[in-house]
Amino acid sequence: MSGKVYLVGAGPGDPELLTRKAWRVLQVADVVLHDELVSKEILRVLPPATQVVNVGKRCGAKTIAQPEINQRMICAAREGRIVARLKNGDPLLFGRAGEEIEALRAAGVEFEVIPGVTAVLGAAASARFSLTDRRHASRVVFLTAHRADGAGLSAERNEPASTTYVIYMPGNRYAELAAELKAAGIGPEVACVVISRATTREEKVSRTTVGKLPECPPAAAPSLLVIGEVAGAAAGDEVREGEISSAAYEEVLSLALQHPSHEDVYGGSGAE
């Protein structure tokens, strides 16, 4: 019997932001291979019998190389198992899904991509601003601070006054990123916001400017950096911690765990 691999978006961290399809697959998966940035709240909703393997990296140190991750997915599927490759946010946005899709296709393994709420949408909702507020921005540019070729941000040549920049995986390289942003024509007065662990009870929002970005306190991963007038349009304190209480969060998680099963939602069984 042939298995199947699902590339699943975990969303930004709150279990209630999992899609119904993602939830359904996670409840029936035999194996879950997850990235380091998937929240512990998401992992807590997995059934006890599921084989759960962390294949991510911490502080830039890879524990398992990408080819090995590919091989684990392929081998498990060939054993007839349902595999969920669980990624923070959306798997198709800076999630190395392209490499994994290529490997699965080459191996002749059946696979499906289940999109998730990408991290920046959860982060913007937490920080309470619109990425495309028509009064401030006519475009959004998604960037990563970790390109495979080592390229920086200085090649960006958009119109900063009408652009919202979103930098995934900024780490704490704020001084270096500020210099690259300035080199791209983004002035020191331009607002920016760092959102850490968005939509979880450990969420932290820090507001600053490009010029003062090097002074921003370190943010716990996963974090995002948003630059542009929209970041300055939001009202609020310079630094805002997650506002949901521990008791309230447990209640929310309890409600999430009562999410309708795949049989109730889809009228069928299994992950197909």
C-alpha atoms as a printed R data frame, in Angstrom:
    type eleno elety resid chain resno       x      y      z
1   ATOM     1    CA   MET     A     1   0.000  0.000  0.000
2   ATOM     2    CA   SER     A     2   1.339  3.394 -0.987
3   ATOM     3    CA   GLY     A     3   1.316  6.257  1.488
4   ATOM     4    CA   LYS     A     4   1.085  9.972  0.915
5   ATOM     5    CA   VAL     A     5   2.907 13.104  2.013
6   ATOM     6    CA   TYR     A     6   1.114 16.300  3.005
7   ATOM     7    CA   LEU     A     7   3.030 19.573  3.145
8   ATOM     8    CA   VAL     A     8   0.983 21.276  5.830
9   ATOM     9    CA   GLY     A     9   0.918 24.929  6.845
10  ATOM    10    CA   ALA     A    10   0.686 25.220 10.634
11  ATOM    11    CA   GLY     A    11  -0.210 28.895 10.552
12  ATOM    12    CA   PRO     A    12   1.479 31.473 12.807
13  ATOM    13    CA   GLY     A    13   1.070 29.563 16.079
14  ATOM    14    CA   ASP     A    14  -2.487 29.660 17.393
15  ATOM    15    CA   PRO     A    15  -4.112 26.207 16.953
16  ATOM    16    CA   GLU     A    16  -7.433 27.875 16.130
17  ATOM    17    CA   LEU     A    17  -5.821 29.308 12.988
18  ATOM    18    CA   LEU     A    18  -5.176 25.838 11.566
19  ATOM    19    CA   THR     A    19  -7.381 25.185  8.566
20  ATOM    20    CA   ARG     A    20  -9.924 22.385  8.911
21  ATOM    21    CA   LYS     A    21  -8.072 20.372  6.321
22  ATOM    22    CA   ALA     A    22  -4.766 20.783  8.156
23  ATOM    23    CA   TRP     A    23  -6.420 19.741 11.414
24  ATOM    24    CA   ARG     A    24  -7.995 16.694  9.752
25  ATOM    25    CA   VAL     A    25  -4.710 15.491  8.280
26  ATOM    26    CA   LEU     A    26  -2.821 16.040 11.536
27  ATOM    27    CA   GLN     A    27  -5.339 13.854 13.364
28  ATOM    28    CA   VAL     A    28  -4.777 10.882 11.051
29  ATOM    29    CA   ALA     A    29  -1.105 11.256 10.128
30  ATOM    30    CA   ASP     A    30   1.173  8.380 11.115
31  ATOM    31    CA   VAL     A    31   4.259 10.595 11.087
32  ATOM    32    CA   VAL     A    32   4.640 14.355 11.618
33  ATOM    33    CA   LEU     A    33   7.949 15.887 10.593
34  ATOM    34    CA   HIS     A    34   7.866 19.435 11.915
35  ATOM    35    CA   ASP     A    35  10.064 22.504 11.734
36  ATOM    36    CA   GLU     A    36  11.586 24.058 14.841
37  ATOM    37    CA   LEU     A    37   9.357 27.135 14.546
38  ATOM    38    CA   VAL     A    38   6.060 25.229 14.802
39  ATOM    39    CA   SER     A    39   4.538 26.317 18.114
40  ATOM    40    CA   LYS     A    40   4.250 23.955 21.049
41  ATOM    41    CA   GLU     A    41   0.527 24.752 21.142
42  ATOM    42    CA   ILE     A    42   0.160 23.268 17.653
43  ATOM    43    CA   LEU     A    43   2.173 20.186 18.601
44  ATOM    44    CA   ARG     A    44  -0.031 19.635 21.645
45  ATOM    45    CA   VAL     A    45  -3.068 18.916 19.456
46  ATOM    46    CA   LEU     A    46  -1.391 15.907 17.790
47  ATOM    47    CA   PRO     A    47  -2.729 12.478 18.841
48  ATOM    48    CA   PRO     A    48  -0.502 10.627 21.375
49  ATOM    49    CA   ALA     A    49   0.076  7.744 18.958
50  ATOM    50    CA   THR     A    50   1.559  9.965 16.248
51  ATOM    51    CA   GLN     A    51   5.283  9.671 15.602
52  ATOM    52    CA   VAL     A    52   6.494 13.265 15.963
53  ATOM    53    CA   VAL     A    53   9.978 14.223 14.750
54  ATOM    54    CA   ASN     A    54  11.596 17.657 14.940
55  ATOM    55    CA   VAL     A    55  13.515 18.134 11.686
56  ATOM    56    CA   GLY     A    56  14.057 21.865 12.056
57  ATOM    57    CA   LYS     A    57  16.987 23.963 13.149
58  ATOM    58    CA   ARG     A    58  17.678 26.153 16.169
59  ATOM    59    CA   CYS     A    59  19.666 29.401 16.076
60  ATOM    60    CA   GLY     A    60  20.726 28.636 12.507
61  ATOM    61    CA   ALA     A    61  22.241 25.257 13.423
62  ATOM    62    CA   LYS     A    62  20.844 22.514 11.219
63  ATOM    63    CA   THR     A    63  20.118 19.275 13.013
64  ATOM    64    CA   ILE     A    64  19.010 17.404  9.889
65  ATOM    65    CA   ALA     A    65  20.063 18.343  6.359
66  ATOM    66    CA   GLN     A    66  17.371 18.938  3.741
67  ATOM    67    CA   PRO     A    67  18.238 15.830  1.656
68  ATOM    68    CA   GLU     A    68  17.740 13.682  4.771
69  ATOM    69    CA   ILE     A    69  14.345 15.279  5.429
70  ATOM    70    CA   ASN     A    70  13.378 14.511  1.841
71  ATOM    71    CA   GLN     A    71  14.476 10.913  2.239
72  ATOM    72    CA   ARG     A    72  12.535 10.464  5.488
73  ATOM    73    CA   MET     A    73   9.337 11.641  3.800
74  ATOM    74    CA   ILE     A    74   9.886  9.367  0.819
75  ATOM    75    CA   CYS     A    75  10.742  6.276  2.880
76  ATOM    76    CA   ALA     A    76   7.761  6.697  5.213
77  ATOM    77    CA   ALA     A    77   5.374  7.151  2.290
78  ATOM    78    CA   ARG     A    78   6.760  4.069  0.557
79  ATOM    79    CA   GLU     A    79   6.032  2.134  3.744
80  ATOM    80    CA   GLY     A    80   2.373  3.045  3.270
81  ATOM    81    CA   ARG     A    81   2.300  5.714  5.959
82  ATOM    82    CA   ILE     A    82   0.568  9.101  5.954
83  ATOM    83    CA   VAL     A    83   3.211 11.769  6.452
84  ATOM    84    CA   ALA     A    84   2.535 15.359  7.511
85  ATOM    85    CA   ARG     A    85   5.456 17.672  6.814
86  ATOM    86    CA   LEU     A    86   4.435 20.469  9.168
87  ATOM    87    CA   LYS     A    87   5.762 23.966  8.561
88  ATOM    88    CA   ASN     A    88   5.196 27.239 10.367
89  ATOM    89    CA   GLY     A    89   2.960 29.666  8.482
90  ATOM    90    CA   ASP     A    90   2.401 28.645  4.876
91  ATOM    91    CA   PRO     A    91   4.640 25.945  3.351
92  ATOM    92    CA   LEU     A    92   4.947 27.772  0.031
93  ATOM    93    CA   LEU     A    93   6.366 30.975  1.496
94  ATOM    94    CA   PHE     A    94  10.010 30.598  2.552
95  ATOM    95    CA   GLY     A    95   9.302 27.049  3.682
96  ATOM    96    CA   ARG     A    96  11.613 25.117  1.334
97  ATOM    97    CA   ALA     A    97   8.534 23.493 -0.132
98  ATOM    98    CA   GLY     A    98   9.947 23.817 -3.642
99  ATOM    99    CA   GLU     A    99  12.868 21.529 -2.815
100 ATOM   100    CA   GLU     A   100  10.622 18.990 -1.119
101 ATOM   101    CA   ILE     A   101   8.059 18.997 -3.924
102 ATOM   102    CA   GLU     A   102  10.854 18.385 -6.410
103 ATOM   103    CA   ALA     A   103  12.181 15.436 -4.380
104 ATOM   104    CA   LEU     A   104   8.742 13.873 -3.913
105 ATOM   105    CA   ARG     A   105   7.900 14.260 -7.571
106 ATOM   106    CA   ALA     A   106  11.216 12.703 -8.620
107 ATOM   107    CA   ALA     A   107  10.593  9.756 -6.279
108 ATOM   108    CA   GLY     A   108   7.090  9.201 -7.632
109 ATOM   109    CA   VAL     A   109   5.520  9.755 -4.203
110 ATOM   110    CA   GLU     A   110   1.987 11.124 -4.018
111 ATOM   111    CA   PHE     A   111   1.809 14.444 -2.209
112 ATOM   112    CA   GLU     A   112  -0.500 17.363 -1.516
113 ATOM   113    CA   VAL     A   113   0.094 20.898 -0.287
114 ATOM   114    CA   ILE     A   114  -2.222 22.259  2.407
115 ATOM   115    CA   PRO     A   115  -1.824 26.024  2.669
116 ATOM   116    CA   GLY     A   116  -1.754 27.794  5.998
117 ATOM   117    CA   VAL     A   117  -2.204 31.304  7.346
118 ATOM   118    CA   THR     A   118   1.178 32.781  6.518
119 ATOM   119    CA   ALA     A   119   3.058 34.205  9.466
120 ATOM   120    CA   VAL     A   120   2.909 37.835  8.381
121 ATOM   121    CA   LEU     A   121  -0.893 37.825  8.217
122 ATOM   122    CA   GLY     A   122  -1.084 36.583 11.792
123 ATOM   123    CA   ALA     A   123   1.592 39.093 12.810
124 ATOM   124    CA   ALA     A   124  -0.168 42.036 11.166
125 ATOM   125    CA   ALA     A   125  -3.433 41.034 12.812
126 ATOM   126    CA   SER     A   126  -1.677 40.905 16.189
127 ATOM   127    CA   ALA     A   127  -0.030 44.293 15.630
128 ATOM   128    CA   ARG     A   128  -3.356 45.675 14.366
129 ATOM   129    CA   PHE     A   129  -2.447 47.199 11.028
130 ATOM   130    CA   SER     A   130  -3.193 46.529  7.382
131 ATOM   131    CA   LEU     A   131  -0.301 45.571  5.144
132 ATOM   132    CA   THR     A   132  -2.039 47.201  2.186
133 ATOM   133    CA   ASP     A   133  -3.673 50.265  3.730
134 ATOM   134    CA   ARG     A   134  -4.412 52.171  0.521
135 ATOM   135    CA   ARG     A   135  -3.486 55.447  2.186
136 ATOM   136    CA   HIS     A   136   0.078 54.267  2.722
137 ATOM   137    CA   ALA     A   137   0.971 51.304  0.503
138 ATOM   138    CA   SER     A   138   0.277 50.096 -3.023
139 ATOM   139    CA   ARG     A   139   2.558 47.054 -2.892
140 ATOM   140    CA   VAL     A   140   3.917 44.476 -0.461
141 ATOM   141    CA   VAL     A   141   7.353 42.916 -0.853
142 ATOM   142    CA   PHE     A   142   8.182 39.649  0.943
143 ATOM   143    CA   LEU     A   143  11.871 39.101  1.659
144 ATOM   144    CA   THR     A   144  13.950 36.677  3.658
145 ATOM   145    CA   ALA     A   145  17.073 37.518  5.598
146 ATOM   146    CA   HIS     A   146  18.442 34.059  4.749
147 ATOM   147    CA   ARG     A   147  18.883 33.654  1.006
148 ATOM   148    CA   ALA     A   148  20.590 30.487 -0.181
149 ATOM   149    CA   ASP     A   149  22.983 32.590 -2.301
150 ATOM   150    CA   GLY     A   150  23.731 34.972  0.587
151 ATOM   151    CA   ALA     A   151  22.285 37.994 -1.233
152 ATOM   152    CA   GLY     A   152  21.183 40.914  0.916
153 ATOM   153    CA   LEU     A   153  18.455 43.523  0.608
154 ATOM   154    CA   SER     A   154  20.409 46.239 -1.158
155 ATOM   155    CA   ALA     A   155  19.208 45.022 -4.584
156 ATOM   156    CA   GLU     A   156  15.654 46.118 -3.763
157 ATOM   157    CA   ARG     A   157  14.674 49.070 -5.929
158 ATOM   158    CA   ASN     A   158  10.975 49.613 -5.230
159 ATOM   159    CA   GLU     A   159   9.369 52.895 -4.229
160 ATOM   160    CA   PRO     A   160   9.848 52.899 -0.439
161 ATOM   161    CA   ALA     A   161   7.196 55.558  0.160
162 ATOM   162    CA   SER     A   162   4.432 53.283 -1.127
163 ATOM   163    CA   THR     A   163   5.860 49.854 -0.267
164 ATOM   164    CA   THR     A   164   5.387 47.605  2.744
165 ATOM   165    CA   TYR     A   165   8.439 45.404  3.247
166 ATOM   166    CA   VAL     A   166   8.116 42.140  5.169
167 ATOM   167    CA   ILE     A   167  11.342 40.434  6.210
168 ATOM   168    CA   TYR     A   168  10.984 36.821  7.274
169 ATOM   169    CA   MET     A   169  13.521 35.271  9.669
170 ATOM   170    CA   PRO     A   170  15.340 38.507 10.534
171 ATOM   171    CA   GLY     A   171  17.017 36.958 13.565
172 ATOM   172    CA   ASN     A   172  18.588 39.677 15.702
173 ATOM   173    CA   ARG     A   173  20.763 41.149 12.925
174 ATOM   174    CA   TYR     A   174  19.063 44.503 13.297
175 ATOM   175    CA   ALA     A   175  22.125 46.686 12.690
176 ATOM   176    CA   GLU     A   176  22.991 44.820  9.494
177 ATOM   177    CA   LEU     A   177  19.397 44.899  8.257
178 ATOM   178    CA   ALA     A   178  19.082 48.610  9.019
179 ATOM   179    CA   ALA     A   179  22.191 49.296  6.933
180 ATOM   180    CA   GLU     A   180  20.834 47.228  4.041
181 ATOM   181    CA   LEU     A   181  17.463 48.990  4.211
182 ATOM   182    CA   LYS     A   182  19.133 52.392  4.106
183 ATOM   183    CA   ALA     A   183  21.248 51.247  1.146
184 ATOM   184    CA   ALA     A   184  17.992 50.323 -0.624
185 ATOM   185    CA   GLY     A   185  16.768 53.913 -0.212
186 ATOM   186    CA   ILE     A   186  14.599 53.419  2.870
187 ATOM   187    CA   GLY     A   187  15.096 56.399  5.181
188 ATOM   188    CA   PRO     A   188  15.929 56.182  8.894
189 ATOM   189    CA   GLU     A   189  12.607 57.832  9.786
190 ATOM   190    CA   VAL     A   190  10.529 55.050  8.206
191 ATOM   191    CA   ALA     A   191   8.504 53.110 10.764
192 ATOM   192    CA   CYS     A   192   9.052 49.422 11.389
193 ATOM   193    CA   VAL     A   193   7.736 46.817 13.774
194 ATOM   194    CA   VAL     A   194   9.146 43.526 15.035
195 ATOM   195    CA   ILE     A   195   6.505 40.897 15.832
196 ATOM   196    CA   SER     A   196   7.674 37.840 17.757
197 ATOM   197    CA   ARG     A   197   5.685 34.625 18.233
198 ATOM   198    CA   ALA     A   198   2.563 36.202 16.807
199 ATOM   199    CA   THR     A   199  -0.871 34.871 17.857
200 ATOM   200    CA   THR     A   200   0.560 32.954 20.846
201 ATOM   201    CA   ARG     A   201   0.565 33.940 24.503
202 ATOM   202    CA   GLU     A   202   4.301 34.666 24.145
203 ATOM   203    CA   GLU     A   203   3.634 37.263 21.468
204 ATOM   204    CA   LYS     A   204   5.654 40.483 21.622
205 ATOM   205    CA   VAL     A   205   5.327 43.563 19.410
206 ATOM   206    CA   SER     A   206   8.112 46.177 19.315
207 ATOM   207    CA   ARG     A   207   7.643 49.399 17.332
208 ATOM   208    CA   THR     A   208  10.591 51.475 16.172
209 ATOM   209    CA   THR     A   209  12.101 53.107 13.052
210 ATOM   210    CA   VAL     A   210  14.758 52.006 10.598
211 ATOM   211    CA   GLY     A   211  17.222 54.409 12.206
212 ATOM   212    CA   LYS     A   212  16.581 53.057 15.701
213 ATOM   213    CA   LEU     A   213  16.233 49.419 14.641
214 ATOM   214    CA   PRO     A   214  19.734 48.465 15.922
215 ATOM   215    CA   GLU     A   215  18.528 49.443 19.427
216 ATOM   216    CA   CYS     A   216  15.544 47.084 19.276
217 ATOM   217    CA   PRO     A   217  15.631 44.346 21.949
218 ATOM   218    CA   PRO     A   218  16.263 40.787 20.699
219 ATOM   219    CA   ALA     A   219  13.124 38.940 19.667
220 ATOM   220    CA   ALA     A   220  12.411 35.272 20.210
221 ATOM   221    CA   ALA     A   221  11.882 33.183 17.071
222 ATOM   222    CA   PRO     A   222   9.773 33.007 15.058
223 ATOM   223    CA   SER     A   223   9.746 36.720 14.350
224 ATOM   224    CA   LEU     A   224   9.072 39.073 11.461
225 ATOM   225    CA   LEU     A   225  10.141 42.597 10.621
226 ATOM   226    CA   VAL     A   226   7.666 44.862  8.823
227 ATOM   227    CA   ILE     A   227   8.857 48.178  7.388
228 ATOM   228    CA   GLY     A   228   6.785 50.978  5.902
229 ATOM   229    CA   GLU     A   229   4.245 53.668  6.653
230 ATOM   230    CA   VAL     A   230   1.630 51.051  7.559
231 ATOM   231    CA   ALA     A   231   3.790 50.009 10.511
232 ATOM   232    CA   GLY     A   232   3.635 53.532 11.872
233 ATOM   233    CA   ALA     A   233  -0.083 53.899 11.298
234 ATOM   234    CA   ALA     A   234  -1.033 51.491 14.079
235 ATOM   235    CA   ALA     A   235  -1.834 52.962 17.468
236 ATOM   236    CA   GLY     A   236  -0.297 51.409 20.559
237 ATOM   237    CA   ASP     A   237   2.652 51.375 22.878
238 ATOM   238    CA   GLU     A   238   6.208 51.075 21.616
239 ATOM   239    CA   VAL     A   239   6.427 47.600 23.090
240 ATOM   240    CA   ARG     A   240   3.372 45.410 23.657
241 ATOM   241    CA   GLU     A   241   3.436 41.952 25.192
242 ATOM   242    CA   GLY     A   242   0.916 39.238 24.407
243 ATOM   243    CA   GLU     A   243  -2.296 40.285 26.124
244 ATOM   244    CA   ILE     A   244  -4.137 36.999 26.556
245 ATOM   245    CA   SER     A   245  -3.902 35.567 30.059
246 ATOM   246    CA   SER     A   246  -2.642 32.061 30.748
247 ATOM   247    CA   ALA     A   247  -6.074 30.938 31.967
248 ATOM   248    CA   ALA     A   248  -7.804 32.424 28.948
249 ATOM   249    CA   TYR     A   249  -5.286 30.830 26.604
250 ATOM   250    CA   GLU     A   250  -5.899 27.407 28.105
251 ATOM   251    CA   GLU     A   251  -9.614 27.929 27.555
252 ATOM   252    CA   VAL     A   252  -9.000 28.868 23.903
253 ATOM   253    CA   LEU     A   253  -6.790 25.821 23.406
254 ATOM   254    CA   SER     A   254  -9.429 23.608 25.011
255 ATOM   255    CA   LEU     A   255 -11.978 24.934 22.536
256 ATOM   256    CA   ALA     A   256  -9.530 24.297 19.689
257 ATOM   257    CA   LEU     A   257  -9.170 20.696 20.799
258 ATOM   258    CA   GLN     A   258 -12.941 20.341 20.453
259 ATOM   259    CA   HIS     A   259 -12.658 21.185 16.747
260 ATOM   260    CA   PRO     A   260 -14.958 18.916 14.699
261 ATOM   261    CA   SER     A   261 -13.232 15.712 13.655
262 ATOM   262    CA   HIS     A   262 -12.553 14.998 10.015
263 ATOM   263    CA   GLU     A   263 -15.447 12.556  9.971
264 ATOM   264    CA   ASP     A   264 -17.895 15.220 11.164
265 ATOM   265    CA   VAL     A   265 -16.592 17.863  8.793
266 ATOM   266    CA   TYR     A   266 -16.076 15.789  5.692
267 ATOM   267    CA   GLY     A   267 -18.318 12.784  6.212
268 ATOM   268    CA   GLY     A   268 -15.499 10.376  5.538
269 ATOM   269    CA   SER     A   269 -12.494  8.755  7.117
270 ATOM   270    CA   GLY     A   270  -8.769  8.877  6.652
271 ATOM   271    CA   ALA     A   271  -6.760 11.678  5.088
272 ATOM   272    CA   GLU     A   272  -8.135 11.284  1.605
